[in-house]
Coordinates of C-alpha atoms and ligand atoms in Angstrom, one line a residue:
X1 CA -17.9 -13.0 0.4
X2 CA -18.5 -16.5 0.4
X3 CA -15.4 -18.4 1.9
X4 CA -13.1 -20.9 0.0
X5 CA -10.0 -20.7 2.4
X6 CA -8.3 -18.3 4.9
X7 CA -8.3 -15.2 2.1
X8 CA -10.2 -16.7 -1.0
X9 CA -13.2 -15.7 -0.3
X10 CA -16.0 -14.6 -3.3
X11 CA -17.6 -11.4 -3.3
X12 CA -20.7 -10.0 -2.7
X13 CA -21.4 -6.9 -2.8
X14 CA -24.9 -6.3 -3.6
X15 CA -25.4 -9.3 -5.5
X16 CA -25.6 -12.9 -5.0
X17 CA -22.4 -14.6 -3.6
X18 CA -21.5 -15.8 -7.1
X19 CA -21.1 -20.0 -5.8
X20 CA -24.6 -19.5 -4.4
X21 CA -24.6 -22.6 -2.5
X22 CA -25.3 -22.8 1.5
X23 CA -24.6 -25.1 3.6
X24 CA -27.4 -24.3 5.9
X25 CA -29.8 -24.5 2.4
X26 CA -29.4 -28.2 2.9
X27 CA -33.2 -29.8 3.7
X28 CA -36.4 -27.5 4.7
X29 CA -34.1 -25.1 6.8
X30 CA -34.7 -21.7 4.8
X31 CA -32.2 -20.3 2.3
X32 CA -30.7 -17.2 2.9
X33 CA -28.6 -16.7 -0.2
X34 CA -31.0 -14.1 -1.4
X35 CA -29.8 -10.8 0.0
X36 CA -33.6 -9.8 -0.4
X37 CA -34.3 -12.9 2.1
X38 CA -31.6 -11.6 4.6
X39 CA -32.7 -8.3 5.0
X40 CA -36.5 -9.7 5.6
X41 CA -34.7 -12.0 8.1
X42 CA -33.2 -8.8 10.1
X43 CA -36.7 -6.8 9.6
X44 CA -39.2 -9.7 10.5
X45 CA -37.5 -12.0 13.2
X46 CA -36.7 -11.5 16.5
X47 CA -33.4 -10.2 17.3
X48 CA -31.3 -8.1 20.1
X49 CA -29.9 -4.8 19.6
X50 CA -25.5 -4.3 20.6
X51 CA -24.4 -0.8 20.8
X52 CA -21.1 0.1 20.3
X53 CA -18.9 2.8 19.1
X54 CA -22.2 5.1 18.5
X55 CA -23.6 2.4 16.2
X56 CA -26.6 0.3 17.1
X57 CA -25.5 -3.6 15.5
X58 CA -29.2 -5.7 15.0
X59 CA -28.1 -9.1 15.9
X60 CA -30.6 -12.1 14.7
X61 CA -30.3 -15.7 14.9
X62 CA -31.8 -17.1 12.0
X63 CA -35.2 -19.2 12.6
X64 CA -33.6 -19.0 16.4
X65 CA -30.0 -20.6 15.0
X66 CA -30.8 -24.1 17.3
X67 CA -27.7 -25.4 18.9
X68 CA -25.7 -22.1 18.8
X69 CA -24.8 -20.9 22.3
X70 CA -25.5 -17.2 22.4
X71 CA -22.8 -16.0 24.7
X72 CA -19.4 -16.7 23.0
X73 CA -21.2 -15.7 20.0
X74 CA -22.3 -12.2 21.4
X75 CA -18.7 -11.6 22.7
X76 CA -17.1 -12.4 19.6
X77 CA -19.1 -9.7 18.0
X78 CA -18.5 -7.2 20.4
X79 CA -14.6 -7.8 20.1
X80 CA -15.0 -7.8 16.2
X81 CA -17.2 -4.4 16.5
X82 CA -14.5 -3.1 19.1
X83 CA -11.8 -3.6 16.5
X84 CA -13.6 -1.3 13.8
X85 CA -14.3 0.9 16.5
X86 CA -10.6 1.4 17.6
X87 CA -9.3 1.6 14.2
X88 CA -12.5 4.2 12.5
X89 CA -12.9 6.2 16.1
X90 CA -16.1 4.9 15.9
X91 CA -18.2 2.1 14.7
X92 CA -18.4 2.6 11.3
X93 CA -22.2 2.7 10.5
X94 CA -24.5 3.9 12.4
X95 CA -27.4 0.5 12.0
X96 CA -25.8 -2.4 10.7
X97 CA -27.9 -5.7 10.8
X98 CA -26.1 -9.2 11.5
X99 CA -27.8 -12.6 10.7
X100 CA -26.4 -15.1 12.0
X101 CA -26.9 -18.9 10.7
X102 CA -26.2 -21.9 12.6
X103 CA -24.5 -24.6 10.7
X104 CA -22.7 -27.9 11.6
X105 CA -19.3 -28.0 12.3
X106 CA -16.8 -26.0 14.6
X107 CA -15.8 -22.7 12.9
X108 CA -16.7 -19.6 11.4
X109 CA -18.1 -20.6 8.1
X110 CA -18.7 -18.0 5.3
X111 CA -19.8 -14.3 5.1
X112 CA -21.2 -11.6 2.8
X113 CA -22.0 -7.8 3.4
X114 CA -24.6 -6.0 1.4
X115 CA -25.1 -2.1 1.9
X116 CA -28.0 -1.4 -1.2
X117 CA -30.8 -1.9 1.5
X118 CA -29.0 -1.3 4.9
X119 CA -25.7 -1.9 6.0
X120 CA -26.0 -6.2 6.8
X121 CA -24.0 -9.1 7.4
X122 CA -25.3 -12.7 6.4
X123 CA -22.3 -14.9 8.6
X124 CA -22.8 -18.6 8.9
X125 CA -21.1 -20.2 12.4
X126 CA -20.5 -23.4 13.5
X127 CA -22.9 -25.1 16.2
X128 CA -19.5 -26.2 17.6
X129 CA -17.6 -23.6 17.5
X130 CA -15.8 -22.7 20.6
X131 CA -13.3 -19.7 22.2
X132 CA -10.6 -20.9 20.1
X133 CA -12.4 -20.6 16.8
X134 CA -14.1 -16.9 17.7
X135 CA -10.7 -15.6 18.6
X136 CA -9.1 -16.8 15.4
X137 CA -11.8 -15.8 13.3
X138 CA -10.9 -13.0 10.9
X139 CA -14.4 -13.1 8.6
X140 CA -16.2 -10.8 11.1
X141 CA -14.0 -8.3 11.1
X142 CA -13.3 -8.3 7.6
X143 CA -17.2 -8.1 6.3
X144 CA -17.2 -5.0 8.9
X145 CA -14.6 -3.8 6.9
X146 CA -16.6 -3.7 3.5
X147 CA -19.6 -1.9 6.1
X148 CA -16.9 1.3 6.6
X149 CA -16.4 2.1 2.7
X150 CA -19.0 2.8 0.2
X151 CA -19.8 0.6 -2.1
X152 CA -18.2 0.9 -5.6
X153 CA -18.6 -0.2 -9.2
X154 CA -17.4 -3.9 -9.9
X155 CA -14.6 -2.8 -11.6
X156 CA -12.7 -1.8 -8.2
X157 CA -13.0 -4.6 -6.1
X158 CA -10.0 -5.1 -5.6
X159 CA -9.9 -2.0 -3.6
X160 CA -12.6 -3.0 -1.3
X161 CA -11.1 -6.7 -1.1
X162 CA -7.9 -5.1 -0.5
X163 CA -8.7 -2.5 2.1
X164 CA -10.3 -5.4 3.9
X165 CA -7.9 -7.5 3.4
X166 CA -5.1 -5.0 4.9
X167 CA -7.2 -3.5 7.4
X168 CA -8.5 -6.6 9.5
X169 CA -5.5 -7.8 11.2
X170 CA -4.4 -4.3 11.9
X171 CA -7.8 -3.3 13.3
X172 CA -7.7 -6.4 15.5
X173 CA -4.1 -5.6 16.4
X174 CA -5.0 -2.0 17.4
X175 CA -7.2 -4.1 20.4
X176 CA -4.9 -6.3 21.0
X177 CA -6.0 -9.4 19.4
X178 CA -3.1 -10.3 16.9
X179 CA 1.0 -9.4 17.4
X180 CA 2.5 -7.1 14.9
X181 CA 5.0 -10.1 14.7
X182 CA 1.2 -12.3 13.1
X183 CA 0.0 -9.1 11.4
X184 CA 4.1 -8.9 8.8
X185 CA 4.4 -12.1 9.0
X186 CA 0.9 -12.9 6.9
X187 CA 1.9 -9.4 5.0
X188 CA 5.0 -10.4 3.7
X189 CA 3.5 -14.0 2.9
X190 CA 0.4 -12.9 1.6
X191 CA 1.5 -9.5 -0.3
X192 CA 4.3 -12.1 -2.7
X193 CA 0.4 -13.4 -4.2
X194 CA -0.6 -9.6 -5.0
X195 CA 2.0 -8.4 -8.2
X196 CA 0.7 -8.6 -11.5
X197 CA 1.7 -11.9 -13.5
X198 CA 3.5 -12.0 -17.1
X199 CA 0.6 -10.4 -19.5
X200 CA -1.6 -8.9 -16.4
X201 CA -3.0 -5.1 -17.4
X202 CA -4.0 -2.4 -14.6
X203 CA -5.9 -3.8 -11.5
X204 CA -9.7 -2.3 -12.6
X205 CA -11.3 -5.3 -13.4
X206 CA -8.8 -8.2 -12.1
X207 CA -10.7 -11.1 -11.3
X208 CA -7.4 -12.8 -10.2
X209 CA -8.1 -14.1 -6.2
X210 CA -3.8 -12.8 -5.8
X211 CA -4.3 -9.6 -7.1
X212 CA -8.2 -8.7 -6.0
X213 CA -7.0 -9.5 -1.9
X214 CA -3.3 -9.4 -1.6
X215 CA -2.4 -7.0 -4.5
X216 CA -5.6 -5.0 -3.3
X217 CA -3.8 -5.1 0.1
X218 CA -0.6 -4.1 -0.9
X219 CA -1.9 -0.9 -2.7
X220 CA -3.1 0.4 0.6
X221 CA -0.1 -0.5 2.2
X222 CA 1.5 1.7 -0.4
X223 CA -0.7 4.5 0.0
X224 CA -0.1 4.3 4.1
X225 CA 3.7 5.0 3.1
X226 CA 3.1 7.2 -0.3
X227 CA 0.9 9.8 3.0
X228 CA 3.4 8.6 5.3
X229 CA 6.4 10.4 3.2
X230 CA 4.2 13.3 1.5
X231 CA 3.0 14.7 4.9
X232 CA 6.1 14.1 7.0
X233 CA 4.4 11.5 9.3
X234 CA 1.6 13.9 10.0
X235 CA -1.1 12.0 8.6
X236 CA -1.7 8.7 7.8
X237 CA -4.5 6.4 5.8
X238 CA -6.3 6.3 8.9
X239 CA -7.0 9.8 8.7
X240 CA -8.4 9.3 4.7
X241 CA -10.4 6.4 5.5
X242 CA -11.9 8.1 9.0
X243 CA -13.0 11.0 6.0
X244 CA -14.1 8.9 3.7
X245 CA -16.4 6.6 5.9
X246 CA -17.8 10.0 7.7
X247 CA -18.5 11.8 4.8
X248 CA -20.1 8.1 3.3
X249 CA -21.7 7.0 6.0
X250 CA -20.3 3.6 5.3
X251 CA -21.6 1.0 2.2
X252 CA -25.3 2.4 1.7
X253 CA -23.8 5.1 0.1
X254 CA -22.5 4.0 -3.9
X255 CA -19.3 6.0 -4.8
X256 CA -17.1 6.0 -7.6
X257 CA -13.3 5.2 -7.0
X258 CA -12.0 8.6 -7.9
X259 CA -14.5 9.8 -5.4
X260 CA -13.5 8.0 -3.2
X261 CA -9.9 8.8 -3.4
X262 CA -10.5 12.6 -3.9
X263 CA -12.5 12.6 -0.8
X264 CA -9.0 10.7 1.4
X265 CA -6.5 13.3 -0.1
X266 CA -8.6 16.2 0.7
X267 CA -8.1 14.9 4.6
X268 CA -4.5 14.3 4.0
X269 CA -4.4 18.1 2.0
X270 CA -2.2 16.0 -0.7
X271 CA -3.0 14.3 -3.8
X272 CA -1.5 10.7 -3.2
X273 CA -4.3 8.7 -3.0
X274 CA -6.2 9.4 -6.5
X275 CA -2.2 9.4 -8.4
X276 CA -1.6 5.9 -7.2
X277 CA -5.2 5.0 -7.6
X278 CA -4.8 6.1 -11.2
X279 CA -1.1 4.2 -11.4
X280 CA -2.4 1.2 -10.2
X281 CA -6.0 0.8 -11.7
X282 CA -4.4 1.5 -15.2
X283 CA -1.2 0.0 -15.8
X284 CA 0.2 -3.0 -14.0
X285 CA 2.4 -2.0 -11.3
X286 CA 5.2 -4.3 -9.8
X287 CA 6.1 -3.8 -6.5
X288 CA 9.9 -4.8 -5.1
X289 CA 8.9 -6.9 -1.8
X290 CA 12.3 -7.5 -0.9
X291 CA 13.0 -4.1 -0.5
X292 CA 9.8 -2.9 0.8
X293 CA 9.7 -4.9 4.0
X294 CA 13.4 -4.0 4.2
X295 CA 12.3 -0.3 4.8
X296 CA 9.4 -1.1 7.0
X297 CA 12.4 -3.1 9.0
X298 CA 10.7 -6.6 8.6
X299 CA 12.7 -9.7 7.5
X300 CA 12.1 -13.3 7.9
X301 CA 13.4 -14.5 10.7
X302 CA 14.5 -18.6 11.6
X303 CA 11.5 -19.9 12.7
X304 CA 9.4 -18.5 10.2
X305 CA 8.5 -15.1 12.9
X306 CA 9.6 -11.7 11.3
X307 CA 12.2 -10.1 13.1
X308 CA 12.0 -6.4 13.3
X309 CA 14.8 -4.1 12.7
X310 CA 13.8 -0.2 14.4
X311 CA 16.2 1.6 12.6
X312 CA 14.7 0.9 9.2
X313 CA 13.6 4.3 7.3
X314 CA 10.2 3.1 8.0
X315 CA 10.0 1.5 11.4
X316 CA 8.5 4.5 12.8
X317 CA 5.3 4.2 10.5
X318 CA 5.3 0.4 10.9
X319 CA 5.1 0.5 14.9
X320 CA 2.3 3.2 14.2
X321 CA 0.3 0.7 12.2
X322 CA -0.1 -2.0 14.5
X323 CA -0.1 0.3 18.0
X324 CA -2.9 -0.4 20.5
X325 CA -5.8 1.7 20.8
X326 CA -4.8 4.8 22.8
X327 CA -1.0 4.3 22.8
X328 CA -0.6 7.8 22.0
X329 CA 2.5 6.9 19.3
X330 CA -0.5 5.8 17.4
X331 CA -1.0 7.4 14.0
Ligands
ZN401 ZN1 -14.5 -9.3 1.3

């Protein structure tokens, strides 16, 4: 998932990022753009072993990463593992391998996950970057993310894209590291990018950047209510995508989207996952914003901050999404 901008990043997936280019490639420093090369990276060089959540996370700096301090970014790791942790119950492989490659500048640069030999990261960081920049980042979590599902065929990326793209800020809310006020306000602002255009067919195969992340997002957002209202509040997405990355194992495993959605609604004992899947991945579904963030109880407020309004028909579940880990309101 090589980066372009906050949500347009390119996918990986078990192939090379598709603009291949690195900007640590530049010179003699090796090339790691070859998932091949990564994983010989994570087998042959030395690294140090975090374990969290159950899960044992191989952490290597790349040819030794000169010029990248190794504490803020061993802490940013464990906060980005503790946020998959809160959200799955536990971390969500059980050996995932991280390479990390120094490059200039002062931010979290780009990211891809592959799971075909081992769950791994390839995440490229900033020689400069400092607190600021590890507590903003959002990649991390996200490429953990595409680590919980299995993998599946290109023609349903925008479910993976999507379910990362909706699950990050709520899995770093659920520790504490984003508001519920951040995590609706860049809903309702990212979600207006996901709805099929004039001429757009079902979402299997979309290569449209909106509709892979944001309408990909907003189809999970709508399955969290479609479980929400067919099991009376008594289950909720977490509880299909817990099953579905236990029963997985996370992205070594290959699945097929109706799989994948069989295997959530038997958790939920309904069949809402694999109808909307079928709704959604076939025909191109508009969704009414407006009104949907009216039932959820979020509008836009003055200064640009979503006000909340708690006795919206869905404020219940929308408090539930974002709660902190161990609030026991938490679905
Ligand atoms: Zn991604």
């Amino acid at each position: 998932m090589a980066r372009i901008d906050r949500r347009a990043v390119l996918l990986g997936l078990g192939a090379v990022a598709a603009n291949g280019a690195s900007l640590a490639g530049a010179g003699t420093a090796p090339i790691y753009d070859d998932p091949d090369a990564v994983y010989a990276a994570l087998r042959s060089q030395p690294g140090q072993d975090l374990k969290i959540g159950g899960g044992t996370i191989t952490i290597v700096f790349a040819d030794g990463a000169p010029g990248l301090a190794r504490g803020p970014v061993l802490s940013w790791i464990r906060t980005a593992a503790m946020a998959l942790t809160a959200y799955f119950g536990r971390f969500p492989v059980r050996d995932y391998g991280l390479l990390i490659i120094a490059e200039p500048g002062d931010r979290v640069g780009h990211a891809t996950t592959y799971g075909y030999a081992g769950s791994a990261t390839r995440i490229h960081v900033g020689m400069d970057a400092g607190r600021v920049a590890f507590d903003r980042d959002w990649v991390l979590v996200h490429e953990l993310v595409h680590s919980a599902l299995p993998d599946l065929p290109r023609r349903a990326l925008w479910l993976q894209e999507g379910n990362a793209t909706y699950l990050e800020p709520i899995a770093r809310a659920r520790i504490g590291q984003l508001s519920p006020e951040t995590v609706w306000r860049e809903a309702v602002a990212g979600m207006a990018q996901g709805n099929p255009q004039a001429g757009d067919a079902g979402m299997d195969g979309t290569r449209a950047w909106g509709r892979l992340y944001w309408g990909g997002a907003l189809f999970w957002l709508l399955a969290e209510i479609s479980i929400y209202r067919a099991t009376n509040g008594t289950r909720s997405l977490r509880d299909a995508l817990r099953r579905i990355n236990s029963v997985s194992g996370g992205n070594t495993a290959s699945w097929s989207p109706e799989h994948l959605m069989t295997v959530g609604d038997a958790a939920i004992g309904a069949t809402t996952l694999i109808d909307l899947y079928t709704r959604f991945a076939t025909t191109a579904v508009s969704t009414n914003l407006v009104d949907l963030f009216q039932e959820l109880g979020v509008s836009p407020g003055a200064d640009g901050e979503p006000v909340f309004d708690n006795r919206a028909p869905l404020a219940k579940l929308r408090e539930r999404i974002t709660a902190r880990d161990g609030d026991q309101s938490a679905a």
